[in-house]
Amino acid sequence: MKIINNPTQYKIKKAAKALKEGHLVAFPTETVYGLGADATNKKAVNRIYSVKGRPTNHPLIVHISSIDQLDKWAINIPEYAVKLANEFWPGPMTLILKRSNLAKDFISGGQDNVGLRVPSQSVALELLKEFEKIGGQGVAAPSANRFGAVSPTNAEAVKEELGIFLQLDDIIVDGGQCLIGVESTILDCTGENPQILRPGKITEIDLRILGISVDSKIGEHFIKFSGSLKSHYSPRAKINLNCLPETGEGFIALSNVKTPIGSIRLAAPDNAVQFAQQLYAALRLGDSKNLTCISVIPPTDSGIAIAINDRLTKASQDR
Ligand code: TXA
Ligand code: MG
């Protein structure tokens, strides 16, 4: 595998070419790093599943360079979804829509819908544009971690997670630290109103401000959804929520919470936004120190704190 540092236009073009040739390219987005493949190339997409160790019936998000590409991949798009796309793309939002013929079973896990997202991170957008210039239609990209593990928020973490599973011509594009740090908000847009399947930076309040009603039947959903498995986003260490650590255990909390004597502070962010940015790297740090337990006191406000609590609740489930 090759690592591209300081991705210039020229280097991004090379990465786009590698995608077109059927290789895997891990790339930064504003949320987390993705493991990309040509979304129309069955062989390449199958490699995503084997590199991640992910069951093939879990659908993948297709990344496109702009709202103009939406009609290629989706049909029967409701008005509210167009409104959402106009408002929040490029950005940390994935829309689940009825699929067009372009979205094959190997992308959708055999369902009749497809997940679509236009990321805002500049390297990601440039990569998607260059890929489309040479005939590409969209890039399938799950988070660049092994199935069930913590998403990577920097290139080093991608290498640690997937390095040994990648092939010689695969690429990791190093675009620095992810700005948001937790995965995109996923909205099911196949019904009369959107439903939030996975909370993220864009929240229910943001939708309501636009005058869009939200169906809040999260949970028992007919759509297959790997993020909805009980245990997910998990480091090796056991996560204990809302309690103080014992001696020798890891600790993550806002900076105004003191570190109990004898415990190992893994992060001390000043607010919820920083908490999201630092969380996954802090969990990885705990694993690199071979800690058995990490205590986490998450922020309790609304906004991104909802996504933080969602991921931590899943990470703390028994495996
Ligand atoms: O922020 C993100 O969304 C990142 C970056 C790389 O874009 N991607 C990401 O992908 O988190 P992934 O595959 O790790 O998580 C996407 C979740 C999975 O649980 C998947 O099953 C679900 O979204 N999903 C994807 N397409 C779907 C669909 N058509 N219907 C229902 N769920 C879908
Ligand atoms: Mg994931």
Short mmCIF file of C-alpha atoms and ligand atoms in Angstrom, two decimals:
data_model
loop_
_atom_site.label_atom_id
_atom_site.label_comp_id
_atom_site.label_asym_id
_atom_site.label_seq_id
_atom_site.Cartn_x
_atom_site.Cartn_y
_atom_site.Cartn_z
CA MET A 1 0.00 0.00 0.00
CA LYS A 2 1.14 3.54 -0.74
CA ILE A 3 0.61 6.56 1.47
CA ILE A 4 0.07 9.94 -0.15
CA ASN A 5 1.18 12.81 2.10
CA ASN A 6 0.40 16.48 1.40
CA PRO A 7 -2.13 15.60 -1.31
CA THR A 8 -1.64 18.08 -4.15
CA GLN A 9 -3.93 18.21 -7.18
CA TYR A 10 -1.45 16.02 -9.06
CA LYS A 11 -1.38 13.37 -6.34
CA ILE A 12 -5.17 13.41 -5.97
CA LYS A 13 -5.44 12.77 -9.72
CA LYS A 14 -3.25 9.69 -9.27
CA ALA A 15 -5.48 8.46 -6.45
CA ALA A 16 -8.57 8.97 -8.64
CA LYS A 17 -6.89 6.93 -11.38
CA ALA A 18 -6.15 4.15 -8.90
CA LEU A 19 -9.85 4.07 -7.95
CA LYS A 20 -10.82 3.85 -11.63
CA GLU A 21 -8.41 0.95 -12.08
CA GLY A 22 -10.17 -0.96 -9.31
CA HIS A 23 -7.81 -0.32 -6.39
CA LEU A 24 -8.89 0.77 -2.92
CA VAL A 25 -8.20 4.34 -1.78
CA ALA A 26 -8.67 5.37 1.85
CA PHE A 27 -9.34 9.10 2.06
CA PRO A 28 -10.17 11.79 4.63
CA THR A 29 -13.64 13.27 5.00
CA GLU A 30 -14.88 15.87 7.48
CA THR A 31 -16.39 13.06 9.61
CA VAL A 32 -14.03 10.06 9.57
CA TYR A 33 -11.69 8.42 7.04
CA GLY A 34 -13.42 6.29 4.39
CA LEU A 35 -12.20 3.20 2.54
CA GLY A 36 -13.12 3.96 -1.06
CA ALA A 37 -13.75 1.87 -4.16
CA ASP A 38 -15.39 2.50 -7.54
CA ALA A 39 -19.08 2.04 -6.63
CA THR A 40 -19.84 0.44 -10.01
CA ASN A 41 -16.99 -2.10 -9.84
CA LYS A 42 -18.20 -5.28 -8.17
CA LYS A 43 -14.74 -6.73 -7.69
CA ALA A 44 -13.40 -3.55 -6.08
CA VAL A 45 -16.44 -3.24 -3.82
CA ASN A 46 -16.08 -6.86 -2.75
CA ARG A 47 -12.56 -6.06 -1.63
CA ILE A 48 -13.94 -3.39 0.72
CA TYR A 49 -15.96 -6.10 2.44
CA SER A 50 -13.03 -8.46 2.76
CA VAL A 51 -10.59 -5.77 3.94
CA LYS A 52 -13.10 -4.60 6.56
CA GLY A 53 -14.22 -8.10 7.48
CA ARG A 54 -17.78 -6.85 7.06
CA PRO A 55 -20.82 -9.00 6.16
CA THR A 56 -21.78 -8.36 2.52
CA ASN A 57 -25.44 -7.67 3.28
CA HIS A 58 -24.52 -4.38 5.00
CA PRO A 59 -24.97 -1.60 2.42
CA LEU A 60 -22.33 1.02 1.58
CA ILE A 61 -22.64 4.79 1.25
CA VAL A 62 -21.91 6.12 -2.25
CA HIS A 63 -19.98 9.40 -2.21
CA ILE A 64 -20.63 11.86 -5.04
CA SER A 65 -19.15 15.27 -5.86
CA SER A 66 -22.35 17.31 -5.94
CA ILE A 67 -26.12 17.30 -5.79
CA ASP A 68 -26.08 17.17 -9.61
CA GLN A 69 -25.05 13.50 -9.38
CA LEU A 70 -28.06 12.60 -7.23
CA ASP A 71 -30.36 11.62 -10.11
CA LYS A 72 -27.82 9.11 -11.41
CA TRP A 73 -28.08 7.02 -8.24
CA ALA A 74 -31.56 7.70 -6.89
CA ILE A 75 -35.15 7.83 -8.15
CA ASN A 76 -38.45 9.07 -6.68
CA ILE A 77 -36.57 11.66 -4.61
CA PRO A 78 -38.99 13.40 -2.22
CA GLU A 79 -39.06 17.18 -2.15
CA TYR A 80 -37.83 17.31 1.44
CA ALA A 81 -34.73 15.31 0.46
CA VAL A 82 -33.85 17.82 -2.26
CA LYS A 83 -34.28 20.58 0.32
CA LEU A 84 -31.97 18.74 2.74
CA ALA A 85 -29.35 18.15 0.05
CA ASN A 86 -29.42 21.81 -0.99
CA GLU A 87 -29.05 22.91 2.60
CA PHE A 88 -26.48 20.46 4.00
CA TRP A 89 -24.39 19.23 1.05
CA PRO A 90 -21.46 19.22 0.85
CA GLY A 91 -21.49 18.12 4.47
CA PRO A 92 -21.87 15.40 7.12
CA MET A 93 -25.24 14.02 5.99
CA THR A 94 -26.15 10.75 4.23
CA LEU A 95 -29.52 10.38 2.50
CA ILE A 96 -31.10 6.95 1.99
CA LEU A 97 -33.16 7.05 -1.21
CA LYS A 98 -34.82 4.64 -3.61
CA ARG A 99 -32.02 3.35 -5.84
CA SER A 100 -31.64 3.74 -9.62
CA ASN A 101 -30.37 0.92 -11.86
CA LEU A 102 -26.83 2.19 -11.34
CA ALA A 103 -26.91 1.10 -7.66
CA LYS A 104 -26.45 -2.65 -7.85
CA ASP A 105 -27.09 -5.26 -5.17
CA PHE A 106 -23.40 -5.29 -4.23
CA ILE A 107 -23.75 -1.63 -3.07
CA SER A 108 -27.18 -1.76 -1.51
CA GLY A 109 -26.92 -5.12 0.24
CA GLY A 110 -29.77 -6.23 -2.02
CA GLN A 111 -32.21 -3.59 -0.74
CA ASP A 112 -34.10 -1.27 -3.09
CA ASN A 113 -32.46 1.87 -1.68
CA VAL A 114 -29.03 3.50 -1.65
CA GLY A 115 -27.14 5.79 0.75
CA LEU A 116 -25.66 8.95 -0.81
CA ARG A 117 -23.39 11.67 0.54
CA VAL A 118 -21.43 14.68 -0.73
CA PRO A 119 -18.57 15.21 1.73
CA SER A 120 -17.22 18.72 2.34
CA GLN A 121 -13.58 17.91 3.13
CA SER A 122 -11.54 19.50 0.33
CA VAL A 123 -9.37 16.45 -0.48
CA ALA A 124 -12.44 14.19 -0.59
CA LEU A 125 -14.32 16.58 -2.88
CA GLU A 126 -11.33 16.99 -5.17
CA LEU A 127 -10.87 13.20 -5.35
CA LEU A 128 -14.53 12.71 -6.27
CA LYS A 129 -14.36 15.43 -8.94
CA GLU A 130 -11.20 13.97 -10.48
CA PHE A 131 -12.75 10.49 -10.38
CA GLU A 132 -15.84 11.74 -12.20
CA LYS A 133 -13.68 13.55 -14.79
CA ILE A 134 -12.21 10.20 -15.87
CA GLY A 135 -15.62 8.54 -16.12
CA GLY A 136 -16.27 7.52 -12.51
CA GLN A 137 -19.82 7.69 -11.15
CA GLY A 138 -19.38 7.54 -7.40
CA VAL A 139 -17.14 6.17 -4.67
CA ALA A 140 -18.42 3.57 -2.21
CA ALA A 141 -16.83 4.22 1.17
CA PRO A 142 -17.53 2.84 4.62
CA SER A 143 -15.47 4.06 7.55
CA ALA A 144 -11.91 2.74 7.13
CA ASN A 145 -11.88 0.40 10.14
CA ARG A 146 -12.36 -3.34 10.68
CA PHE A 147 -16.00 -4.29 11.17
CA GLY A 148 -17.31 -3.24 14.59
CA ALA A 149 -14.17 -1.30 15.52
CA VAL A 150 -13.57 2.42 16.08
CA SER A 151 -13.59 4.64 12.97
CA PRO A 152 -10.23 6.24 12.10
CA THR A 153 -9.94 10.03 12.26
CA ASN A 154 -6.38 10.28 10.93
CA ALA A 155 -4.29 8.47 8.31
CA GLU A 156 -2.09 6.77 10.89
CA ALA A 157 -5.16 5.10 12.41
CA VAL A 158 -6.23 3.84 8.95
CA LYS A 159 -2.81 2.27 8.48
CA GLU A 160 -3.00 0.62 11.89
CA GLU A 161 -6.50 -0.75 11.22
CA LEU A 162 -6.21 -1.89 7.63
CA GLY A 163 -2.55 -1.70 6.58
CA ILE A 164 -1.96 -5.45 6.62
CA PHE A 165 -5.11 -6.13 4.58
CA LEU A 166 -4.37 -3.64 1.79
CA GLN A 167 -2.56 -4.55 -1.44
CA LEU A 168 0.48 -3.02 -3.10
CA ASP A 169 -1.46 -0.64 -5.38
CA ASP A 170 -4.01 0.46 -2.77
CA ILE A 171 -3.56 3.98 -1.39
CA ILE A 172 -4.06 5.86 1.86
CA VAL A 173 -4.44 9.60 1.28
CA ASP A 174 -3.26 11.52 4.32
CA GLY A 175 -5.36 14.66 4.63
CA GLY A 176 -4.73 15.28 8.31
CA GLN A 177 -7.15 15.12 11.20
CA CYS A 178 -10.91 14.89 10.57
CA LEU A 179 -12.70 18.07 11.60
CA ILE A 180 -15.90 16.57 13.04
CA GLY A 181 -14.71 13.19 14.29
CA VAL A 182 -17.98 11.22 14.31
CA GLU A 183 -19.76 9.70 11.32
CA SER A 184 -22.41 11.47 9.23
CA THR A 185 -26.06 11.82 10.18
CA ILE A 186 -28.00 9.16 8.24
CA LEU A 187 -31.54 10.05 7.17
CA ASP A 188 -33.93 7.52 5.71
CA CYS A 189 -35.72 9.48 3.00
CA THR A 190 -37.90 6.67 1.62
CA GLY A 191 -41.01 7.62 3.63
CA GLU A 192 -43.33 10.58 3.93
CA ASN A 193 -40.94 12.23 6.42
CA PRO A 194 -37.25 11.61 7.07
CA GLN A 195 -36.17 9.33 9.92
CA ILE A 196 -32.84 9.64 11.68
CA LEU A 197 -31.11 6.25 11.47
CA ARG A 198 -27.78 7.44 12.87
CA PRO A 199 -27.34 10.78 14.70
CA GLY A 200 -24.45 13.03 13.69
CA LYS A 201 -23.50 16.69 13.54
CA ILE A 202 -26.71 17.56 11.73
CA THR A 203 -29.51 17.05 14.24
CA GLU A 204 -33.28 16.83 14.35
CA ILE A 205 -33.39 20.50 15.40
CA ASP A 206 -31.50 21.48 12.21
CA LEU A 207 -34.20 19.70 10.17
CA ARG A 208 -37.07 21.23 12.06
CA ILE A 209 -35.62 24.72 11.55
CA LEU A 210 -36.02 24.06 7.82
CA GLY A 211 -39.67 23.23 8.42
CA ILE A 212 -39.11 19.50 7.84
CA SER A 213 -40.95 17.09 10.15
CA VAL A 214 -38.98 14.12 11.44
CA ASP A 215 -40.41 10.67 12.14
CA SER A 216 -38.67 9.61 15.31
CA LYS A 217 -39.27 5.88 15.06
CA ILE A 218 -35.60 5.04 15.53
CA GLY A 219 -34.93 1.41 16.37
CA GLU A 220 -36.91 -1.40 14.80
CA HIS A 221 -36.38 -0.43 11.24
CA PHE A 222 -36.81 -2.58 8.18
CA ILE A 223 -33.61 -1.30 6.67
CA LYS A 224 -30.51 -3.32 7.40
CA PHE A 225 -28.12 -1.11 9.17
CA SER A 226 -24.82 -2.21 10.65
CA GLY A 227 -24.50 0.89 12.84
CA SER A 228 -27.69 -0.30 14.50
CA LEU A 229 -26.08 -3.49 15.79
CA LYS A 230 -25.98 -3.38 19.57
CA SER A 231 -22.21 -3.46 19.91
CA HIS A 232 -20.29 -1.24 17.49
CA TYR A 233 -17.68 1.52 17.41
CA SER A 234 -15.81 -0.52 20.03
CA PRO A 235 -12.19 -0.37 21.15
CA ARG A 236 -10.65 -3.49 22.75
CA ALA A 237 -10.85 -1.87 26.17
CA LYS A 238 -14.15 -2.11 28.02
CA ILE A 239 -16.01 1.22 28.05
CA ASN A 240 -17.63 2.30 31.32
CA LEU A 241 -19.99 5.22 30.88
CA ASN A 242 -20.59 8.01 33.37
CA CYS A 243 -18.35 6.75 36.14
CA LEU A 244 -14.87 7.54 37.45
CA PRO A 245 -11.93 5.28 36.58
CA GLU A 246 -10.09 3.03 39.03
CA THR A 247 -6.30 3.13 39.33
CA GLY A 248 -4.64 2.13 36.05
CA GLU A 249 -7.77 2.68 33.96
CA GLY A 250 -8.24 5.23 31.18
CA PHE A 251 -10.34 8.37 31.50
CA ILE A 252 -12.04 10.65 28.96
CA ALA A 253 -14.05 13.66 30.13
CA LEU A 254 -14.37 17.41 29.58
CA SER A 255 -11.41 19.47 30.77
CA ASN A 256 -13.32 20.79 33.79
CA VAL A 257 -13.45 17.27 35.27
CA LYS A 258 -10.29 16.44 37.23
CA THR A 259 -8.35 13.24 36.56
CA PRO A 260 -8.74 10.84 39.52
CA ILE A 261 -5.33 10.00 41.02
CA GLY A 262 -3.78 6.90 39.44
CA SER A 263 -5.89 6.90 36.30
CA ILE A 264 -4.65 7.68 32.79
CA ARG A 265 -6.16 10.72 31.11
CA LEU A 266 -6.71 10.01 27.40
CA ALA A 267 -8.45 13.28 26.46
CA ALA A 268 -9.62 16.48 28.12
CA PRO A 269 -11.60 18.43 25.50
CA ASP A 270 -13.04 21.85 26.38
CA ASN A 271 -16.47 21.33 24.82
CA ALA A 272 -18.69 18.86 22.95
CA VAL A 273 -17.31 19.78 19.51
CA GLN A 274 -13.75 19.06 20.67
CA PHE A 275 -15.01 15.94 22.43
CA ALA A 276 -16.27 14.56 19.11
CA GLN A 277 -13.01 15.51 17.37
CA GLN A 278 -10.84 13.75 19.96
CA LEU A 279 -12.99 10.79 21.03
CA TYR A 280 -11.96 8.07 18.56
CA ALA A 281 -8.24 8.90 18.75
CA ALA A 282 -8.51 8.81 22.56
CA LEU A 283 -10.13 5.35 22.47
CA ARG A 284 -7.34 4.17 20.16
CA LEU A 285 -4.74 5.64 22.50
CA GLY A 286 -6.28 3.59 25.31
CA ASP A 287 -5.93 0.44 23.22
CA SER A 288 -2.34 1.27 22.32
CA LYS A 289 -1.60 1.46 26.04
CA ASN A 290 -3.29 -1.94 26.47
CA LEU A 291 -5.77 -0.57 28.99
CA THR A 292 -8.51 -2.99 30.02
CA CYS A 293 -11.06 -0.31 30.95
CA ILE A 294 -11.75 3.26 29.87
CA SER A 295 -14.22 5.41 31.81
CA VAL A 296 -15.95 8.09 29.77
CA ILE A 297 -18.11 10.98 30.96
CA PRO A 298 -19.73 12.30 27.77
CA PRO A 299 -21.10 15.83 27.36
CA THR A 300 -24.83 16.08 27.94
CA ASP A 301 -25.87 19.02 25.77
CA SER A 302 -27.87 18.70 22.56
CA GLY A 303 -26.14 19.06 19.17
CA ILE A 304 -23.20 16.75 18.50
CA ALA A 305 -23.40 15.39 22.07
CA ILE A 306 -26.34 13.25 20.89
CA ALA A 307 -24.09 11.48 18.37
CA ILE A 308 -21.29 11.13 20.95
CA ASN A 309 -23.68 9.44 23.40
CA ASP A 310 -25.08 7.18 20.66
CA ARG A 311 -21.60 5.90 19.71
CA LEU A 312 -20.45 5.52 23.31
CA THR A 313 -23.59 3.64 24.30
CA LYS A 314 -22.93 1.19 21.46
CA ALA A 315 -19.22 0.98 22.29
CA SER A 316 -20.07 0.14 25.91
CA GLN A 317 -22.35 -2.84 25.09
CA ASP A 318 -21.04 -6.25 26.02
CA ARG A 319 -19.63 -8.17 23.10
O1 TXA B 1 -19.45 9.79 7.87
C1 TXA B 1 -19.69 8.76 7.23
O2 TXA B 1 -20.86 8.45 6.91
C2 TXA B 1 -18.52 7.87 6.84
C3 TXA B 1 -17.67 8.61 5.82
C4 TXA B 1 -16.55 7.77 5.28
O3 TXA B 1 -18.48 9.06 4.78
N1 TXA B 1 -18.99 6.61 6.33
C5 TXA B 1 -19.54 5.67 7.13
O4 TXA B 1 -19.89 4.49 6.47
O5 TXA B 1 -19.73 5.84 8.32
P1 TXA B 1 -20.17 3.11 7.27
O6 TXA B 1 -20.41 2.11 6.21
O7 TXA B 1 -19.08 2.84 8.21
O8 TXA B 1 -21.49 3.40 8.00
C6 TXA B 1 -22.66 3.63 7.24
C7 TXA B 1 -23.83 2.97 7.87
C8 TXA B 1 -23.69 1.47 7.93
O9 TXA B 1 -24.19 1.05 9.16
C9 TXA B 1 -24.55 0.99 6.78
O10 TXA B 1 -25.11 -0.28 7.01
C10 TXA B 1 -25.60 2.07 6.70
O11 TXA B 1 -24.94 3.24 7.03
N2 TXA B 1 -26.14 2.19 5.34
C11 TXA B 1 -25.47 2.44 4.21
N3 TXA B 1 -26.30 2.41 3.16
C12 TXA B 1 -27.51 2.14 3.64
C13 TXA B 1 -28.79 1.93 3.06
N4 TXA B 1 -28.98 1.99 1.75
N5 TXA B 1 -29.82 1.65 3.88
C14 TXA B 1 -29.64 1.58 5.19
N6 TXA B 1 -28.48 1.73 5.80
C15 TXA B 1 -27.42 2.02 5.04
MG MG B 2 -18.50 2.37 10.07
#
